[in-house]
CSV table of C-alpha atoms in Angstrom, one decimal:
chain,number,residue,atom,x,y,z
A,82,MET,CA,-8.9,66.7,3.1
A,83,GLU,CA,-7.1,68.5,0.3
A,84,GLY,CA,-10.4,69.9,-0.8
A,85,LEU,CA,-11.2,71.1,2.7
A,86,GLN,CA,-7.8,72.7,3.2
A,87,GLU,CA,-8.0,74.5,-0.1
A,88,ARG,CA,-11.4,75.9,0.6
A,89,ILE,CA,-10.3,77.2,4.0
A,90,ASP,CA,-7.1,78.7,2.6
A,91,ARG,CA,-9.2,80.6,0.0
A,92,ALA,CA,-11.9,81.8,2.4
A,93,LYS,CA,-11.8,85.2,4.1
A,94,ARG,CA,-15.0,85.0,6.1
A,95,ILE,CA,-15.9,81.6,7.4
A,96,VAL,CA,-19.0,80.8,9.5
A,97,PHE,CA,-19.4,77.5,11.3
A,98,PHE,CA,-22.9,76.3,12.0
A,99,GLY,CA,-23.0,73.4,14.4
A,100,GLY,CA,-25.3,71.0,16.2
A,101,ALA,CA,-25.1,68.2,18.7
A,102,GLY,CA,-22.6,66.2,16.7
A,103,VAL,CA,-20.0,68.7,17.5
A,104,SER,CA,-20.1,67.9,21.2
A,105,THR,CA,-20.5,64.1,21.0
A,106,GLU,CA,-16.7,63.8,20.9
A,107,SER,CA,-16.7,65.5,24.3
A,108,GLY,CA,-18.9,62.8,25.7
A,109,ILE,CA,-22.2,64.7,25.4
A,110,PRO,CA,-25.0,62.6,23.9
A,111,ASP,CA,-26.9,63.9,20.9
A,112,PHE,CA,-30.7,63.5,20.5
A,113,ARG,CA,-31.4,61.4,17.5
A,114,SER,CA,-28.7,58.8,17.2
A,115,VAL,CA,-29.1,55.2,18.3
A,116,ASP,CA,-27.8,56.1,21.8
A,117,GLY,CA,-29.3,59.6,21.8
A,118,LEU,CA,-31.8,61.0,24.3
A,119,TYR,CA,-34.8,60.4,22.0
A,120,ASN,CA,-34.0,56.7,22.1
A,121,GLN,CA,-33.8,56.4,25.8
A,122,LYS,CA,-36.9,55.5,27.9
A,123,TYR,CA,-38.4,57.8,30.6
A,124,ASP,CA,-41.9,58.3,32.0
A,125,TYR,CA,-42.3,61.0,29.4
A,126,PRO,CA,-40.6,61.5,26.0
A,127,PRO,CA,-37.7,64.1,26.0
A,128,GLU,CA,-39.7,66.3,23.7
A,129,THR,CA,-42.5,66.5,26.3
A,130,ILE,CA,-40.1,67.0,29.3
A,131,LEU,CA,-38.2,69.8,27.5
A,132,HIS,CA,-41.4,71.7,26.7
A,133,ALA,CA,-42.0,75.0,28.4
A,134,ASP,CA,-45.5,73.9,29.6
A,135,PHE,CA,-43.9,70.8,31.2
A,136,PHE,CA,-41.3,73.0,33.0
A,137,PHE,CA,-43.9,75.3,34.5
A,138,HIS,CA,-46.4,72.6,35.5
A,139,ARG,CA,-44.0,69.8,36.5
A,140,PRO,CA,-40.7,71.5,37.4
A,141,ALA,CA,-39.5,68.7,39.7
A,142,GLU,CA,-39.8,66.1,37.0
A,143,PHE,CA,-38.2,68.5,34.5
A,144,TYR,CA,-35.2,69.0,36.7
A,145,ARG,CA,-34.8,65.3,37.4
A,146,PHE,CA,-34.3,64.7,33.7
A,147,TYR,CA,-32.4,68.0,33.1
A,148,CYS,CA,-29.8,67.4,35.8
A,149,ASP,CA,-29.4,63.7,34.8
A,150,LYS,CA,-29.2,64.1,31.0
A,151,MET,CA,-28.5,67.7,30.2
A,152,ILE,CA,-25.9,68.8,32.7
A,153,GLY,CA,-25.1,65.5,34.4
A,154,PHE,CA,-21.6,65.3,33.0
A,155,ASP,CA,-18.3,67.2,33.0
A,156,ALA,CA,-17.2,67.9,29.4
A,157,ALA,CA,-14.2,69.6,27.9
A,158,PRO,CA,-13.8,71.1,24.5
A,159,ASN,CA,-12.7,68.7,21.8
A,160,ALA,CA,-10.5,69.1,18.7
A,161,ALA,CA,-13.4,70.7,16.8
A,162,HIS,CA,-14.0,73.4,19.3
A,163,GLN,CA,-10.3,74.1,19.6
A,164,LYS,CA,-9.7,74.3,15.8
A,165,LEU,CA,-12.6,76.7,15.4
A,166,ALA,CA,-11.2,78.9,18.1
A,167,GLU,CA,-7.8,78.8,16.3
A,168,LEU,CA,-9.4,79.8,13.0
A,169,GLU,CA,-11.2,82.8,14.7
A,170,ALA,CA,-7.9,83.9,16.4
A,171,ALA,CA,-6.2,83.8,12.9
A,172,GLY,CA,-9.0,86.1,11.5
A,173,LYS,CA,-10.4,83.4,9.2
A,174,LEU,CA,-13.6,82.5,11.0
A,175,THR,CA,-16.0,85.4,11.8
A,176,ALA,CA,-18.6,83.5,13.9
A,177,VAL,CA,-19.8,80.3,15.3
A,178,VAL,CA,-23.6,79.7,15.2
A,179,THR,CA,-24.5,76.8,17.4
A,180,GLN,CA,-27.6,74.8,18.4
A,181,ASN,CA,-25.7,73.5,21.4
A,182,ILE,CA,-26.2,74.7,25.0
A,183,ASP,CA,-23.0,73.4,26.6
A,184,GLY,CA,-20.8,76.5,26.3
A,185,LEU,CA,-17.8,74.5,25.0
A,186,HIS,CA,-17.1,76.8,22.1
A,187,GLN,CA,-16.4,79.7,24.6
A,188,ALA,CA,-14.5,77.3,26.8
A,189,ALA,CA,-12.2,76.6,23.9
A,190,GLY,CA,-11.6,80.3,23.3
A,191,SER,CA,-14.2,81.3,20.7
A,192,ARG,CA,-15.5,84.8,21.2
A,193,LYS,CA,-18.1,85.4,18.6
A,194,VAL,CA,-20.7,82.6,19.3
A,195,TYR,CA,-24.4,82.8,18.6
A,196,GLU,CA,-26.1,80.3,20.9
A,197,LEU,CA,-29.5,79.8,19.2
A,198,HIS,CA,-30.9,77.7,22.0
A,199,GLY,CA,-29.3,79.4,24.9
A,200,SER,CA,-26.9,78.0,27.5
A,201,THR,CA,-27.0,75.7,30.5
A,202,LEU,CA,-24.4,77.9,32.1
A,203,ARG,CA,-26.9,80.8,32.6
A,204,ASN,CA,-29.8,80.5,34.9
A,205,TYR,CA,-32.2,83.2,36.2
A,206,CYS,CA,-34.8,83.5,39.0
A,207,LEU,CA,-38.2,83.8,37.5
A,208,ARG,CA,-39.2,86.1,40.4
A,209,CYS,CA,-36.3,88.6,40.8
A,210,GLY,CA,-34.2,87.9,37.8
A,211,LYS,CA,-31.0,87.1,39.8
A,212,PHE,CA,-28.3,85.1,37.9
A,213,HIS,CA,-27.3,81.6,39.2
A,214,ASP,CA,-24.5,79.5,37.8
A,215,ILE,CA,-24.8,75.8,36.8
A,216,ASP,CA,-23.3,74.7,40.2
A,217,HIS,CA,-26.4,76.0,41.9
A,218,ILE,CA,-28.6,73.9,39.6
A,219,ARG,CA,-26.5,70.8,40.3
A,220,ALA,CA,-26.5,71.5,44.1
A,221,ALA,CA,-30.3,71.6,44.1
A,222,GLY,CA,-30.5,68.2,42.2
A,223,ARG,CA,-28.2,66.7,44.8
A,224,GLY,CA,-30.0,68.2,47.8
A,225,GLU,CA,-26.9,70.3,48.7
A,226,ALA,CA,-26.3,73.9,49.7
A,227,GLY,CA,-25.6,76.6,47.2
A,228,ALA,CA,-22.7,79.1,47.3
A,229,ASP,CA,-24.5,81.2,49.8
A,230,GLY,CA,-24.6,78.3,52.2
A,231,LEU,CA,-28.4,77.9,52.0
A,232,PRO,CA,-30.2,74.8,50.5
A,233,ALA,CA,-30.1,75.3,46.8
A,234,ASP,CA,-33.7,73.9,46.5
A,235,GLY,CA,-34.9,76.3,49.2
A,236,GLY,CA,-35.1,73.4,51.7
A,237,LYS,CA,-38.0,71.8,49.9
A,238,GLY,CA,-36.2,68.5,49.1
A,239,ASP,CA,-37.7,68.4,45.6
A,240,GLY,CA,-34.6,69.1,43.5
A,241,ILE,CA,-36.1,72.4,42.1
A,242,PRO,CA,-33.4,75.1,42.2
A,243,ARG,CA,-34.6,78.2,44.0
A,244,CYS,CA,-33.3,81.7,44.5
A,245,SER,CA,-32.7,83.2,48.0
A,246,CYS,CA,-35.9,85.2,47.3
A,247,GLY,CA,-37.8,81.9,47.0
A,248,GLY,CA,-38.4,82.1,43.3
A,249,ILE,CA,-37.9,79.1,41.0
A,250,ILE,CA,-34.8,79.3,38.8
A,251,LYS,CA,-35.1,78.6,35.0
A,252,PRO,CA,-32.2,77.7,32.8
A,253,ASP,CA,-31.6,80.2,30.0
A,254,VAL,CA,-32.2,77.6,27.4
A,255,VAL,CA,-34.9,77.7,24.7
A,256,LEU,CA,-37.4,75.0,25.5
A,257,TYR,CA,-39.9,73.6,23.0
A,258,GLY,CA,-42.8,76.1,22.7
A,259,GLU,CA,-40.5,79.1,23.2
A,260,GLY,CA,-39.2,81.4,20.5
A,261,LEU,CA,-35.5,82.0,19.7
A,262,ASP,CA,-33.9,85.2,20.9
A,263,ASN,CA,-34.3,87.8,18.2
A,264,ASP,CA,-31.0,89.6,18.7
A,265,VAL,CA,-29.1,86.2,18.5
A,266,MET,CA,-31.0,85.3,15.4
A,267,MET,CA,-30.3,88.6,13.7
A,268,GLY,CA,-26.6,88.4,14.6
A,269,ALA,CA,-26.4,84.9,13.2
A,270,ILE,CA,-28.2,85.9,10.0
A,271,ASP,CA,-25.9,88.9,9.4
A,272,ALA,CA,-22.8,86.7,9.9
A,273,ILE,CA,-24.1,84.0,7.5
A,274,ARG,CA,-25.0,86.6,4.9
A,275,GLU,CA,-21.5,88.0,4.9
A,276,ALA,CA,-19.7,84.6,4.8
A,277,ASP,CA,-17.9,83.3,1.7
A,278,LEU,CA,-17.5,79.8,3.2
A,279,MET,CA,-20.0,78.1,5.5
A,280,ILE,CA,-19.2,74.9,7.3
A,281,VAL,CA,-22.1,73.0,8.7
A,282,GLY,CA,-21.2,70.2,11.2
A,283,GLY,CA,-23.0,67.7,13.4
A,284,THR,CA,-26.6,68.6,12.6
A,285,SER,CA,-29.3,66.9,10.8
A,286,LEU,CA,-30.7,70.3,9.7
A,287,ALA,CA,-34.1,69.1,10.7
A,288,VAL,CA,-34.8,71.5,13.6
A,289,TYR,CA,-36.5,74.7,12.6
A,290,PRO,CA,-36.3,77.7,12.7
A,291,ALA,CA,-32.5,77.2,13.3
A,292,ALA,CA,-32.0,75.0,10.2
A,293,GLY,CA,-33.7,77.7,8.1
A,294,LEU,CA,-30.7,80.0,8.6
A,295,LEU,CA,-28.9,78.3,5.8
A,296,ARG,CA,-31.2,80.0,3.3
A,297,TYR,CA,-29.4,83.3,4.1
A,298,PHE,CA,-26.0,81.9,2.9
A,299,ARG,CA,-25.1,83.3,-0.5
A,300,GLY,CA,-21.4,82.4,-0.6
A,301,PRO,CA,-19.7,80.1,-3.1
A,302,GLU,CA,-18.7,77.3,-0.8
A,303,LEU,CA,-20.9,75.2,1.5
A,304,ILE,CA,-19.2,72.3,3.4
A,305,LEU,CA,-21.4,69.7,5.2
A,306,MET,CA,-19.8,67.5,7.9
A,307,ASN,CA,-22.4,65.0,9.1
A,308,ARG,CA,-22.5,61.2,9.4
A,309,GLN,CA,-26.0,61.0,7.9
A,310,PRO,CA,-27.4,62.7,4.8
A,311,THR,CA,-29.1,66.1,5.2
A,312,PRO,CA,-31.7,68.0,3.2
A,313,TYR,CA,-29.0,70.3,2.0
A,314,ASP,CA,-26.6,67.7,0.6
A,315,ASP,CA,-27.4,68.7,-3.0
A,316,ARG,CA,-26.3,72.3,-2.3
A,317,ALA,CA,-23.0,71.4,-0.8
A,318,THR,CA,-19.7,71.8,-2.6
A,319,LEU,CA,-18.0,69.3,-0.3
A,320,ILE,CA,-19.4,66.6,2.0
A,321,LEU,CA,-17.4,64.8,4.7
A,322,ARG,CA,-18.8,61.9,6.7
A,323,GLY,CA,-16.1,61.5,9.3
A,324,LYS,CA,-15.9,62.7,12.9
A,325,ILE,CA,-15.8,66.5,13.0
A,326,GLY,CA,-13.0,66.8,15.5
A,327,GLU,CA,-10.8,64.4,13.5
A,328,GLU,CA,-11.6,66.2,10.2
A,329,LEU,CA,-11.0,69.7,11.5
A,330,SER,CA,-7.9,68.8,13.5
A,331,ARG,CA,-6.0,68.1,10.3
A,332,ILE,CA,-6.5,71.6,9.0
A,333,GLN,CA,-3.5,73.9,8.9
A,334,VAL,CA,-4.4,77.5,9.9
A,335,ARG,CA,-2.3,79.9,7.8
């Protein structure tokens, strides 16, 4: 912890790069751990269900999984999210780059967040482009009415969220088979290039192209916070294996 505190004290431009392990302390399951989504049994593997082709050809089955396992919980920011927001407010942290889609960094108060894989909180009609919040998606999955008083699934009874125009609604998340948003990627790359300390937490660094962003970091200090080894361990100046929230909560912001 002394090594972590000293590095944060010296740094002037910190970037945090995080994955699913950042949100597990908020009760959101990750994908690859023993209890993760990849190790649970469904009619189709999660990688298949979360593919763009599956969404467009089997939207009802997609949304059954999505509502149950991707947004089927109420989570609050944990100590990691809160400490990162505190570091940003103090002018130490310049950006959060996240692979998560839960919006918890913003809920904790972080303002400069690059969401590489989008967000479950944003949803758009494929026909007219109208925005719909996450409550509309949940209402469709439960067979309830939306905020406009109309059935959120358009009265079809299939759990597929629909707009008032009749179009199917798609979450603003990057599914397998889809490319990352270029503006988000370029913003993340610029922040990483300018950082003098990069903290990587809760990610196996196995998912590309997101994991490839680390090659843009040229600063002197790379801290890895992950329970399991990663392909970048030999480049790190400090490795911590504890829970991210517990580790970061001990940091004094000054």
